CSV table of C-alpha atoms and ligand atoms in Angstrom, one decimal:
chain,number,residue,atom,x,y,z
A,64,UNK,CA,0.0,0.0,0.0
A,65,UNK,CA,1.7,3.5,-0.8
A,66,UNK,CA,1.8,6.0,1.8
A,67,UNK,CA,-0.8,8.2,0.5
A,68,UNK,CA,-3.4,5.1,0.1
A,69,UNK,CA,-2.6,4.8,3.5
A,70,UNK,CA,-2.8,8.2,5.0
A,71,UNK,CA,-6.3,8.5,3.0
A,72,UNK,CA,-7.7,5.2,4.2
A,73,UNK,CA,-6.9,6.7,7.7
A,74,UNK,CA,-9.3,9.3,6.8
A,75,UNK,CA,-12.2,7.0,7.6
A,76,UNK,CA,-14.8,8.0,10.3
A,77,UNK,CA,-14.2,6.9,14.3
A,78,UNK,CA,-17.6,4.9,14.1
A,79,UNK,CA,-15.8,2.5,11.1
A,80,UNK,CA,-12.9,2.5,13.0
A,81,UNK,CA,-14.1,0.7,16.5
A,82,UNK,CA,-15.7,-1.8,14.0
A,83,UNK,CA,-13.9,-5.4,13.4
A,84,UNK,CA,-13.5,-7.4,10.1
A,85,UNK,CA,-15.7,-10.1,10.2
A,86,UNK,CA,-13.4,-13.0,11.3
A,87,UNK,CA,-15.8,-15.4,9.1
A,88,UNK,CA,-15.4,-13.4,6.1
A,89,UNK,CA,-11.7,-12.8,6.6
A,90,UNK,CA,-11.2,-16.5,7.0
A,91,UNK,CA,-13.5,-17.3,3.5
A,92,UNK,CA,-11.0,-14.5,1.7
A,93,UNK,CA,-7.3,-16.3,2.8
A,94,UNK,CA,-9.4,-20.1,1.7
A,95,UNK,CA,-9.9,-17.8,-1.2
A,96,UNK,CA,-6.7,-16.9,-1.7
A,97,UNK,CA,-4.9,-19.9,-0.9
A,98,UNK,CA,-7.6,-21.9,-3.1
A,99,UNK,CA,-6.0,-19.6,-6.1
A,100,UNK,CA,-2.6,-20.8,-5.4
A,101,UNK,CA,-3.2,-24.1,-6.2
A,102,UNK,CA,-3.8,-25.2,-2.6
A,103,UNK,CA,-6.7,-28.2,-2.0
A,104,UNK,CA,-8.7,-26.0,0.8
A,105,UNK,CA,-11.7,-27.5,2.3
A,106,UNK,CA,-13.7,-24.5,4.2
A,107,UNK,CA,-15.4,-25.1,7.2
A,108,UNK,CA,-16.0,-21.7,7.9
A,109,UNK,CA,-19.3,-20.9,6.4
A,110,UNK,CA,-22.3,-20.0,7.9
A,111,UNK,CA,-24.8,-21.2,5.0
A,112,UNK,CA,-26.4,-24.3,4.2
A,113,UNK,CA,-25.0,-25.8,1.3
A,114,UNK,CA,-28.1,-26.9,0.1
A,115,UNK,CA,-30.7,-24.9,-2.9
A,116,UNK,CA,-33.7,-22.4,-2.0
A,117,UNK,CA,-36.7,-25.2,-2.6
A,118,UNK,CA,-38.4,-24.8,-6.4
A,119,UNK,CA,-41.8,-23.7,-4.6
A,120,UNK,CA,-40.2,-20.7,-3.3
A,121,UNK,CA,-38.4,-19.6,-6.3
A,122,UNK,CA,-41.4,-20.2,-8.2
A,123,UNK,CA,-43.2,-17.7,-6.0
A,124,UNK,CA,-40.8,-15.2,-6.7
A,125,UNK,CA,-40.8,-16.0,-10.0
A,126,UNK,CA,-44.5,-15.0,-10.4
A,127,UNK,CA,-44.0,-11.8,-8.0
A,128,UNK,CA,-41.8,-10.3,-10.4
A,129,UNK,CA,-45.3,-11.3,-13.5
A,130,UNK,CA,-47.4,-9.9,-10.6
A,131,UNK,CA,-44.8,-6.3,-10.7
A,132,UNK,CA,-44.0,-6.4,-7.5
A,133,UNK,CA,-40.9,-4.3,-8.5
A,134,UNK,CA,-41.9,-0.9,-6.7
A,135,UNK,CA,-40.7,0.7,-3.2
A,136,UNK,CA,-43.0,-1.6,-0.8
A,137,UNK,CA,-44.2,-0.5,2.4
A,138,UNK,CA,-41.2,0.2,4.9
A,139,UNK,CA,-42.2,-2.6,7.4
A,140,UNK,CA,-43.1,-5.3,4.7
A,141,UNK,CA,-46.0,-6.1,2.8
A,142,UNK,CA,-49.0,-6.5,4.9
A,143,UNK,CA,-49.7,-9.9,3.4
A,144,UNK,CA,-45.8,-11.4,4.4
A,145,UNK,CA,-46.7,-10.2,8.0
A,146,UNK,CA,-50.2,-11.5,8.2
A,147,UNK,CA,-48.0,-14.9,6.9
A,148,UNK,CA,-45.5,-14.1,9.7
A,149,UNK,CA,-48.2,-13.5,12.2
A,150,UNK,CA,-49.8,-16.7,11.8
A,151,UNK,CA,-46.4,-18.6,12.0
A,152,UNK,CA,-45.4,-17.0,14.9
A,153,UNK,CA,-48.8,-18.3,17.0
A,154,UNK,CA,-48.6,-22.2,14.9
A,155,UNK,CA,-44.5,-22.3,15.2
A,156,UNK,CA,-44.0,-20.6,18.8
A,157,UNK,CA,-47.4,-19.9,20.1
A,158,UNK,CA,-46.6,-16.0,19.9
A,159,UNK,CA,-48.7,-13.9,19.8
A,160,UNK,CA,-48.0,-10.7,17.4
A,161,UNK,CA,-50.2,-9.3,15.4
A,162,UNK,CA,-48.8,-7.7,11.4
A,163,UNK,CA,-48.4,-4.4,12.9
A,164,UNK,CA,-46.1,-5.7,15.5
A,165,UNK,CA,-43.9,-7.2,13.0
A,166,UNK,CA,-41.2,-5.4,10.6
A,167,UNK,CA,-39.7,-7.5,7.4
A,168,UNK,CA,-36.2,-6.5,7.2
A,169,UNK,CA,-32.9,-7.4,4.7
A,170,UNK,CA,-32.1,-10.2,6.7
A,171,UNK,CA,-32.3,-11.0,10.4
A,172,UNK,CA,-29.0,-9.3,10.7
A,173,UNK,CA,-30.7,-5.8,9.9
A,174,UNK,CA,-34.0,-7.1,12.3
A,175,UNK,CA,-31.0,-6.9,14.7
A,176,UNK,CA,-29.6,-3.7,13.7
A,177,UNK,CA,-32.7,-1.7,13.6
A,178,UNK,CA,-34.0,-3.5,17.3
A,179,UNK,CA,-29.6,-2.0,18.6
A,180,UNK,CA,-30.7,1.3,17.2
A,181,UNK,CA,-33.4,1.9,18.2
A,182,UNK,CA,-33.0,0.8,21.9
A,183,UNK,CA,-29.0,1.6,23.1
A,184,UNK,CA,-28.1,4.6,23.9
A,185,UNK,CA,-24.2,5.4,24.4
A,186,UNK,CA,-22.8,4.1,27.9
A,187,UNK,CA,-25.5,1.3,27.8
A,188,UNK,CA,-24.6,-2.4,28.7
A,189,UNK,CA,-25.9,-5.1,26.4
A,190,UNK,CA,-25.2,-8.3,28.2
A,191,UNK,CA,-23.8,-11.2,25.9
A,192,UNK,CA,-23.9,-14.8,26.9
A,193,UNK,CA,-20.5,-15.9,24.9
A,194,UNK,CA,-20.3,-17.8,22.8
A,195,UNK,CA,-22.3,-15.1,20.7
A,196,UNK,CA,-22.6,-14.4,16.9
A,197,UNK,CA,-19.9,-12.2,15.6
A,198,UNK,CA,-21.8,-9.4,14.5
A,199,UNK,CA,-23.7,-8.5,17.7
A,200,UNK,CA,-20.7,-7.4,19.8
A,201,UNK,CA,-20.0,-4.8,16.3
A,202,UNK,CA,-23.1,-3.9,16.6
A,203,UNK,CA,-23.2,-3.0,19.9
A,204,UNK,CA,-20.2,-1.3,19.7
A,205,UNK,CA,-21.9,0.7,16.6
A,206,UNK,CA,-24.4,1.9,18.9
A,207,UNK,CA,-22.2,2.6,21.6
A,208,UNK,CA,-23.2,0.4,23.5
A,209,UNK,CA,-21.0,-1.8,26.2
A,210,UNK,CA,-20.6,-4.8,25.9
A,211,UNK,CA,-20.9,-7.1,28.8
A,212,UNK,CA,-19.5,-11.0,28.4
A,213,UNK,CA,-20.9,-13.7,30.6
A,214,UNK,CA,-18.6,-16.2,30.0
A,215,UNK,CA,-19.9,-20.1,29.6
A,216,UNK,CA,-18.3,-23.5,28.9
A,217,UNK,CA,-18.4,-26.4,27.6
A,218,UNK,CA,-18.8,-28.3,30.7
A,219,UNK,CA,-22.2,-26.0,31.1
A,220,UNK,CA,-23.2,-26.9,27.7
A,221,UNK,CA,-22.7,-23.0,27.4
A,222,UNK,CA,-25.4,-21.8,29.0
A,223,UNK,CA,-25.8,-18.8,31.1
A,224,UNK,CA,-27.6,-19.9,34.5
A,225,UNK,CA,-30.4,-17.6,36.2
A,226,UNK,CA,-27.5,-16.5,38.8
A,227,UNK,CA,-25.1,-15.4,36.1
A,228,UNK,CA,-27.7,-13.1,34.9
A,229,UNK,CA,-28.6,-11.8,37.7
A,230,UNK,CA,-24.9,-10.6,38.2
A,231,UNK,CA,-24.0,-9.1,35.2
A,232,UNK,CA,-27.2,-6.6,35.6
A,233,UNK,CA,-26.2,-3.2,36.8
A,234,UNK,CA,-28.0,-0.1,36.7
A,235,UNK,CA,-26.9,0.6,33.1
A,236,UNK,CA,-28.2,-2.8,31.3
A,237,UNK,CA,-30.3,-2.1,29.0
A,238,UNK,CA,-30.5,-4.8,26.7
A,239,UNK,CA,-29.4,-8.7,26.5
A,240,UNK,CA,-29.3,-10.9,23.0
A,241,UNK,CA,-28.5,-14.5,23.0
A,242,UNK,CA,-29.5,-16.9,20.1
A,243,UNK,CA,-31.0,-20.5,20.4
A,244,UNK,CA,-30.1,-22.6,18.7
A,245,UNK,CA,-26.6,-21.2,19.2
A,246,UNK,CA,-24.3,-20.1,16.7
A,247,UNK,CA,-21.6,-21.1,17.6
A,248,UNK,CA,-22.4,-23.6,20.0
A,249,UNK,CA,-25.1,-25.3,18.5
A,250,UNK,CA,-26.8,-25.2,22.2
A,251,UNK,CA,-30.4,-24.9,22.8
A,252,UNK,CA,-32.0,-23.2,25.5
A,253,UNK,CA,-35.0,-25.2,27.4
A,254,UNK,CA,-38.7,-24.0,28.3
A,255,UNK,CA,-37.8,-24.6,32.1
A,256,UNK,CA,-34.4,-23.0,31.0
A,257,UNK,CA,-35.7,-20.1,29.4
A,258,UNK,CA,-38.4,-19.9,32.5
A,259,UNK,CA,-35.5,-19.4,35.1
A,260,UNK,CA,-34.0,-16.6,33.3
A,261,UNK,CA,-37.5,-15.4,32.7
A,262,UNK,CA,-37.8,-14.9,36.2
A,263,UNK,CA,-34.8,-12.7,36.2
A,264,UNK,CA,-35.4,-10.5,33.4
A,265,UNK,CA,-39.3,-9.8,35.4
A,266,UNK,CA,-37.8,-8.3,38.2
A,267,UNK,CA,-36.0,-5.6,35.6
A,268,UNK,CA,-38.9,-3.9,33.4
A,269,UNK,CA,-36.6,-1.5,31.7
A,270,UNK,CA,-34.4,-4.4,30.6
A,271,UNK,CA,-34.9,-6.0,26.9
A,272,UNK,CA,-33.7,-9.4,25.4
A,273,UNK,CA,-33.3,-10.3,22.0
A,274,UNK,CA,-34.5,-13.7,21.4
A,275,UNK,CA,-32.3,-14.8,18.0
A,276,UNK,CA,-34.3,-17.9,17.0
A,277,UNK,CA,-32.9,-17.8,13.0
A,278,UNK,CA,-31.7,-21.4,13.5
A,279,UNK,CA,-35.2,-22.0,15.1
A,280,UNK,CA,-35.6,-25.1,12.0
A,281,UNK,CA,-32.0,-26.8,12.4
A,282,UNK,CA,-33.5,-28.2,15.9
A,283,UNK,CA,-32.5,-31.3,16.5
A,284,UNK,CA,-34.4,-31.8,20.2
A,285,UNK,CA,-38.2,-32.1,19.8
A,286,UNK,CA,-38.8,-28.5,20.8
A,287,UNK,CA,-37.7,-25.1,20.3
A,288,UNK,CA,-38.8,-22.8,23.1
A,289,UNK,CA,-39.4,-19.1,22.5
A,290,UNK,CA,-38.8,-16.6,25.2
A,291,UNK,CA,-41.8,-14.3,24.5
A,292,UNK,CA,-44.1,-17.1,25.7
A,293,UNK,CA,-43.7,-16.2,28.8
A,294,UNK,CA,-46.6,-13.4,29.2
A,295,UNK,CA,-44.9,-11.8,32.3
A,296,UNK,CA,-42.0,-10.6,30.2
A,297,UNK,CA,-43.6,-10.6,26.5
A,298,UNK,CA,-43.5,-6.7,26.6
A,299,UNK,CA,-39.7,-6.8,27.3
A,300,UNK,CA,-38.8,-9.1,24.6
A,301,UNK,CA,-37.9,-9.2,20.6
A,302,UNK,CA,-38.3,-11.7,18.8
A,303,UNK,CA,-35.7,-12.1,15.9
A,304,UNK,CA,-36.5,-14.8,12.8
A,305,UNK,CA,-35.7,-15.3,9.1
A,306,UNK,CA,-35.7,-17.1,6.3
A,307,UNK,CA,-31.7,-17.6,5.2
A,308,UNK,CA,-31.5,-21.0,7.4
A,309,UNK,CA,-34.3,-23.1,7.4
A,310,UNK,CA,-35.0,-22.2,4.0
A,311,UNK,CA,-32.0,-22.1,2.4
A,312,UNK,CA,-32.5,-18.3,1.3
A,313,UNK,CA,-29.6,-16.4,2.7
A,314,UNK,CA,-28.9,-14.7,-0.1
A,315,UNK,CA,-32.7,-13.3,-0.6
A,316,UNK,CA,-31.7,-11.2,2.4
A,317,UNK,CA,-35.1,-11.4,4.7
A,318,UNK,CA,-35.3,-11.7,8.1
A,319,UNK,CA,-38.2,-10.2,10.5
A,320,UNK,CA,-38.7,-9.4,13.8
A,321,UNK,CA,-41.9,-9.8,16.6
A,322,UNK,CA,-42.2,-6.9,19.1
A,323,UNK,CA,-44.1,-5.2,21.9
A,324,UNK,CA,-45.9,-2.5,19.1
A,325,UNK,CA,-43.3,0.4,19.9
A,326,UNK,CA,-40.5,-1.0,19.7
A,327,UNK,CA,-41.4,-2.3,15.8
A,328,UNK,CA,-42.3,0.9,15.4
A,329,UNK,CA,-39.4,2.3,16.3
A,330,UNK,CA,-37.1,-0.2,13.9
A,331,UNK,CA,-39.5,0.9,11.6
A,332,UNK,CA,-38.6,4.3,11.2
A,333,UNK,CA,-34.8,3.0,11.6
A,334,UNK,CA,-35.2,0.7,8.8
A,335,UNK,CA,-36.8,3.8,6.6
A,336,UNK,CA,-33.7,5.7,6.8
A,337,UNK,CA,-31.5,3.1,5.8
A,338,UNK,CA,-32.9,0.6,3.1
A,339,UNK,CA,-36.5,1.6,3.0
A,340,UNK,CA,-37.6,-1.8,2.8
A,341,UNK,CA,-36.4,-5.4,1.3
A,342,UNK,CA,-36.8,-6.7,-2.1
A,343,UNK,CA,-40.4,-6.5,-2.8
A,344,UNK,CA,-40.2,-10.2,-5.0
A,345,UNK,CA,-37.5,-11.5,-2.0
A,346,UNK,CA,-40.5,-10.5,0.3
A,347,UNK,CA,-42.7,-12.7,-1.8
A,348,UNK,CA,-40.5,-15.7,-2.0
A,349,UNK,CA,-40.3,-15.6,1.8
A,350,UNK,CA,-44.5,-16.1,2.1
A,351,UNK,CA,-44.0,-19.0,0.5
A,352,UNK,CA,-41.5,-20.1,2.8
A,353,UNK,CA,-43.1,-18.9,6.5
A,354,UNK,CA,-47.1,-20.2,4.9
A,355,UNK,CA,-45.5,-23.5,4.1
A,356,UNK,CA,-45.5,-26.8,6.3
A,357,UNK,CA,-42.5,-27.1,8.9
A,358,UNK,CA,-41.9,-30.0,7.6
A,359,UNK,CA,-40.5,-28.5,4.4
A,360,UNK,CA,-37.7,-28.4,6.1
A,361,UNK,CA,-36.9,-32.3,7.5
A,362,UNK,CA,-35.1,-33.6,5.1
A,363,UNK,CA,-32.7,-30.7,5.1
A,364,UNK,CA,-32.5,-31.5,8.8
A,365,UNK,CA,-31.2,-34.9,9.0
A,366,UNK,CA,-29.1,-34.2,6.4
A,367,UNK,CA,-27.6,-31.9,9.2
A,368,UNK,CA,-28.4,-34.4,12.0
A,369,UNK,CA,-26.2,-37.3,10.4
A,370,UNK,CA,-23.5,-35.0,9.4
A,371,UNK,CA,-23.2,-33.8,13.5
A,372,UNK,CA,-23.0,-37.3,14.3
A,373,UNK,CA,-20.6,-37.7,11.9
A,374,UNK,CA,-18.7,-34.9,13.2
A,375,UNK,CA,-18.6,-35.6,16.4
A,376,UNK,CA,-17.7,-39.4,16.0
A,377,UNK,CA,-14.3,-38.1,14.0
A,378,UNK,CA,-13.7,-35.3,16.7
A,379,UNK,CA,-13.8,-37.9,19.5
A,380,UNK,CA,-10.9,-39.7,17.8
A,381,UNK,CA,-8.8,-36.6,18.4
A,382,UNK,CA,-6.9,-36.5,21.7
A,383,UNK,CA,-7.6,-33.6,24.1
A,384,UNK,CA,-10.3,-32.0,22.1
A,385,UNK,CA,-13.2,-31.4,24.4
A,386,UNK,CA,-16.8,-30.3,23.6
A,387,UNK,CA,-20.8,-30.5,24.1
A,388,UNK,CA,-23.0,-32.3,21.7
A,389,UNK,CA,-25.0,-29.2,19.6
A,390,UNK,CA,-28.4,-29.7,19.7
A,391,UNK,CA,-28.9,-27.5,17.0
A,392,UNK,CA,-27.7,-25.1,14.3
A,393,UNK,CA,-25.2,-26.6,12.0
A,394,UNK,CA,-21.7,-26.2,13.8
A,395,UNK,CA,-20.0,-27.9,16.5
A,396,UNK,CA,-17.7,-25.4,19.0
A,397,UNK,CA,-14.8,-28.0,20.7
A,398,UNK,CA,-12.7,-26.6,23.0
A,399,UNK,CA,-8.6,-26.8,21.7
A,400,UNK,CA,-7.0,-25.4,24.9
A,401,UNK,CA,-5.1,-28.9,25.1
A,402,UNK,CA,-3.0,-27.8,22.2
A,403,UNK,CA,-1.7,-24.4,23.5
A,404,UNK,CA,1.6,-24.4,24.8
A,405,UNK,CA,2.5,-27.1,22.5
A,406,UNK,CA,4.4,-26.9,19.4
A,407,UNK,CA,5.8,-29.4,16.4
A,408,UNK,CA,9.2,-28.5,16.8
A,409,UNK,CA,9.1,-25.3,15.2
A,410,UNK,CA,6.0,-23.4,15.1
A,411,UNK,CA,4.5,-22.6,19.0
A,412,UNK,CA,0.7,-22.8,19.5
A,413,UNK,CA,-0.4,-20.1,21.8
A,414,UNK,CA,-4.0,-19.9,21.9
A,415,UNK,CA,-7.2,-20.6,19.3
A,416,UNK,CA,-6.3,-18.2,16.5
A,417,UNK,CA,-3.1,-20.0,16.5
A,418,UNK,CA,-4.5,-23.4,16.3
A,419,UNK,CA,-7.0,-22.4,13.3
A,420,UNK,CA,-3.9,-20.6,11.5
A,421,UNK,CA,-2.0,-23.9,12.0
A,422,UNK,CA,-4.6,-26.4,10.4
A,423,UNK,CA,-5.2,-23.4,7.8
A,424,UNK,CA,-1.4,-23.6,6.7
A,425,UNK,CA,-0.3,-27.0,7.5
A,426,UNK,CA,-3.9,-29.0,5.8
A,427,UNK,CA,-5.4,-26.4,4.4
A,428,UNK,CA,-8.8,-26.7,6.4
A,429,UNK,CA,-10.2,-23.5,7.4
A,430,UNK,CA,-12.3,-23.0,11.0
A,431,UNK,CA,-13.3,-20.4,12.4
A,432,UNK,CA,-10.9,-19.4,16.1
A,433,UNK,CA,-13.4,-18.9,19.1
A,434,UNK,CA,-11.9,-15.5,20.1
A,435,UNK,CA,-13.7,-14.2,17.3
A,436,UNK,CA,-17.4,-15.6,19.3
A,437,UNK,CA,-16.1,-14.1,22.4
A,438,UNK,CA,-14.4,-17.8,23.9
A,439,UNK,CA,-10.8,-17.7,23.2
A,440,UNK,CA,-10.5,-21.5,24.5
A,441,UNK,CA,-12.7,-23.0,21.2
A,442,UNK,CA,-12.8,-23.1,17.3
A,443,UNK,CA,-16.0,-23.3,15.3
A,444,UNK,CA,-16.5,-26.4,12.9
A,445,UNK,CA,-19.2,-25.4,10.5
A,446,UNK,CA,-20.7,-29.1,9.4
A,447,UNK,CA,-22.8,-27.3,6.0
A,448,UNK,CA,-20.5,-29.4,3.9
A,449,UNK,CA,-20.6,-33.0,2.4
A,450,UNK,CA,-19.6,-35.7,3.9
A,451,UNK,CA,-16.7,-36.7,1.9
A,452,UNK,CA,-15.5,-32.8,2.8
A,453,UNK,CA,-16.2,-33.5,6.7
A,454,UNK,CA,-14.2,-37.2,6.3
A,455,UNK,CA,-11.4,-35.8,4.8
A,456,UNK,CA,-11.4,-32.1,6.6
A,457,UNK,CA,-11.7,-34.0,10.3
A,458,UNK,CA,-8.6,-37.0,8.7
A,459,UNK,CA,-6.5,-33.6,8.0
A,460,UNK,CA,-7.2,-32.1,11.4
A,461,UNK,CA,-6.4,-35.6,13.2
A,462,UNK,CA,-3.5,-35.8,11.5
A,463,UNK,CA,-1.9,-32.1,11.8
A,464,UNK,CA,-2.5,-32.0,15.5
A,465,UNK,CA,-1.3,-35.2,16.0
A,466,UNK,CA,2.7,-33.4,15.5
A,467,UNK,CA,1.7,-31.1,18.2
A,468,UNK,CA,3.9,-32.3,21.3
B,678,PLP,N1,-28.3,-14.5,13.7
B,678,PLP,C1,-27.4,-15.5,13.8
B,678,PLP,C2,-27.1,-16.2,15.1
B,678,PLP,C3,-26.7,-15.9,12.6
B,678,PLP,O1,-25.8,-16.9,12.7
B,678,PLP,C4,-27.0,-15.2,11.4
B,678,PLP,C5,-26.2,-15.6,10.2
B,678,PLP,O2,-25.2,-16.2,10.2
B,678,PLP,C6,-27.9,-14.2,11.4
B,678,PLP,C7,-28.5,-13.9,12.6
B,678,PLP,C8,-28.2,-13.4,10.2
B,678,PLP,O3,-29.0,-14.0,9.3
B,678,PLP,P1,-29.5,-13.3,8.0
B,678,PLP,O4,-29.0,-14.0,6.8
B,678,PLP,O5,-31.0,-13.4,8.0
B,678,PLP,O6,-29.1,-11.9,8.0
């Protein structure tokens, strides 16, 4: 970079400059690059299913763009997508928000946004169970907001207890987001679970949780338990769903969220300042996808289900690797601290990051290094590959710690 490019580039604002690269993405772009050198990568790092959006849904879309639906659209959605929305809400989760409750964003990472905006004010604590998703922490941070990391393990399955809530809230919390399933972890949060927080979050009425439930479909225990059930706390909570997972859509960009009626107002007028609305035929597609059956999505599901145990039976062939069984989502989160300290003669493994740069460079298997979820002890495994990939990808790992001493 020449000094000018780089004096300008330092020209950015302060707000981009407290944000972090996406330690996802910048592991996809080294694969990348390595991939273009000639090097067999196999990339566990992604996020997506690798499956296809089903025909029904793309032939909705399809006929939304005969039907001209190819103009601005209202800024919270079309009515009809959040009547859909509305009605699976109460048949999936037994919530109940009505269509004006509900705003359609472009994805649920801008349902999250919008619901950050619109409720943290600089100097306020967000409380984040970690493992967390990436992006929240930026987020926050965007707002400027404070972070606050209750740490978990894998001995706990990750979970936060009642008690570890209750002392992490200060006078300043303001908000709390957590997703189950997990992404990372893959861990699922119980009704009775859920319940004991519940009774937590009661005693603190000016205190909001973000319920991320995107991975709501890739469930693998027989139920998936909302937060906002409880009535007691329904006006403190947010609901955050989409399409990208269960459906296979992520690149249709809709997500949506449920909320007590000000609060979607609220990311409404957020949202209308920023994107005005989503793709008015993307909008369409995902009807299709929320009116359909559940069961839509089961065969997508055990593909996922076979491949964790599949997972998991290579991992527990690898000495000193430690982790939960993830009841959901499609990654599994072990915990690598066996390794650090240890070295193969010439190269000295410190901490996560330096485990996933090893496996990167020595086997060419890119993971995703826990410090970047908030648990510097793990690495993420995303299982959304085949399972000739997740053979040879776990035979490669095996084999490259195994010169660790
Ligand atoms: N929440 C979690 C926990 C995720 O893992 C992701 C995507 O990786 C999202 C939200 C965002 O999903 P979308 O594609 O709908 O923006």
């Amino acid at each position: 970079m020449s000094n000018s490019t780089a004096k300008r580039e330092g020209q950015v604002s302060d707000l981009l400059g407290r944000l972090s690269e996406s330690a996802t993405l910048a592991m996809a772009r080294i694969s990348r690059e390595l991939a273009e050198q000639g090097h067999d990568v196999i990339s566990l790092s992604l996020g997506e299913p690798d499956f296809d959006t089903p025909d029904f849904i793309k032939e909705a879309a399809k006929k939304a763009i005969d039907e001209n639906y190819t103009h601005y659209p209202p800024v919270n959605g079309y009515g009809p997508l959040r009547e859909a929305i509305s009605k699976k809400f109460s048949r999936d989760n037994g919530l109940n928000y009505s269509a004006d409750q509900i705003v359609v964003s472009t994805g649920a990472k801008q349902s999250l946004a919008n619901t950050i905006l619109s409720l943290v004010n600089p100097g306020d604590e967000v409380i984040l169970p970690a493992p967390y998703w990436v992006t929240y922490e930026e987020l926050i941070k965007l707002a400027g907001g404070k972070p606050v990391i209750i740490r978990t393990s894998v001995e706990n399955d990750f979970k936060i207890t009642a008690d570890e809530l209750k002392g992490a809230l200060t006078e300043k919390s303001k908000l709390m987001i957590y997703s189950s399933p997990c992404n990372p972890s893959g861990s699922v949060y119980s009704k009775n679970e859920l319940r004991a927080l519940a009774d937590v979050i009661v005693t603190r009425p000016n205190f909001y949780v973000i319920s991320d439930e995107i991975y709501e479909h890739i469930n693998f225990t027989s139920e998936h338990a909302s937060l906002a059930q409880f009535e007691d706390i329904y006006e403190q909570v947010i609901t955050v769903n989409g399409v990208s997972k269960a459906f296979a859509m992520t690149g249709w960009r809709i997500g949506y969220l449920g909320a007590p009626q000000w609060i979607a107002k609220a990311c409404s007028k957020m949202q209308g300042q920023f994107t005005s609305a989503p793709s008015g035929i993307s909008q369409m597609a995902a009807k299709a996808a929320v009116e359909a059956d559940p069961s839509v999505t089961d065969d997508m599901k055990k593909a996922f289900e076979d491949r964790r145990k599949l997972v998991l039976d290579l991992l527990n062939e690898i000495p000193g690797i430690k982790n939960n069984v993830p009841e959901g989502a499609f990654y599994v989160f072990p915990d690598v601290s066996h390794y650090f300290g240890m070295s193969d003669g010439d190269k000295m493994i410190k901490n996560a990051t330096d485990v996933t740069n090893y496996i990167l460079e020595s086997e060419y298997v890119a993971l995703v290094t826990g410090d970047a979820f908030g648990d510097p002890n793990c690495v993420r495994i995303s299982y959304a590959a085949s399972e000739e990939k997740l053979k040879e990808a776990l035979l490669r790992i095996k084999r490259t710690l195994a010169k660790l001493k």
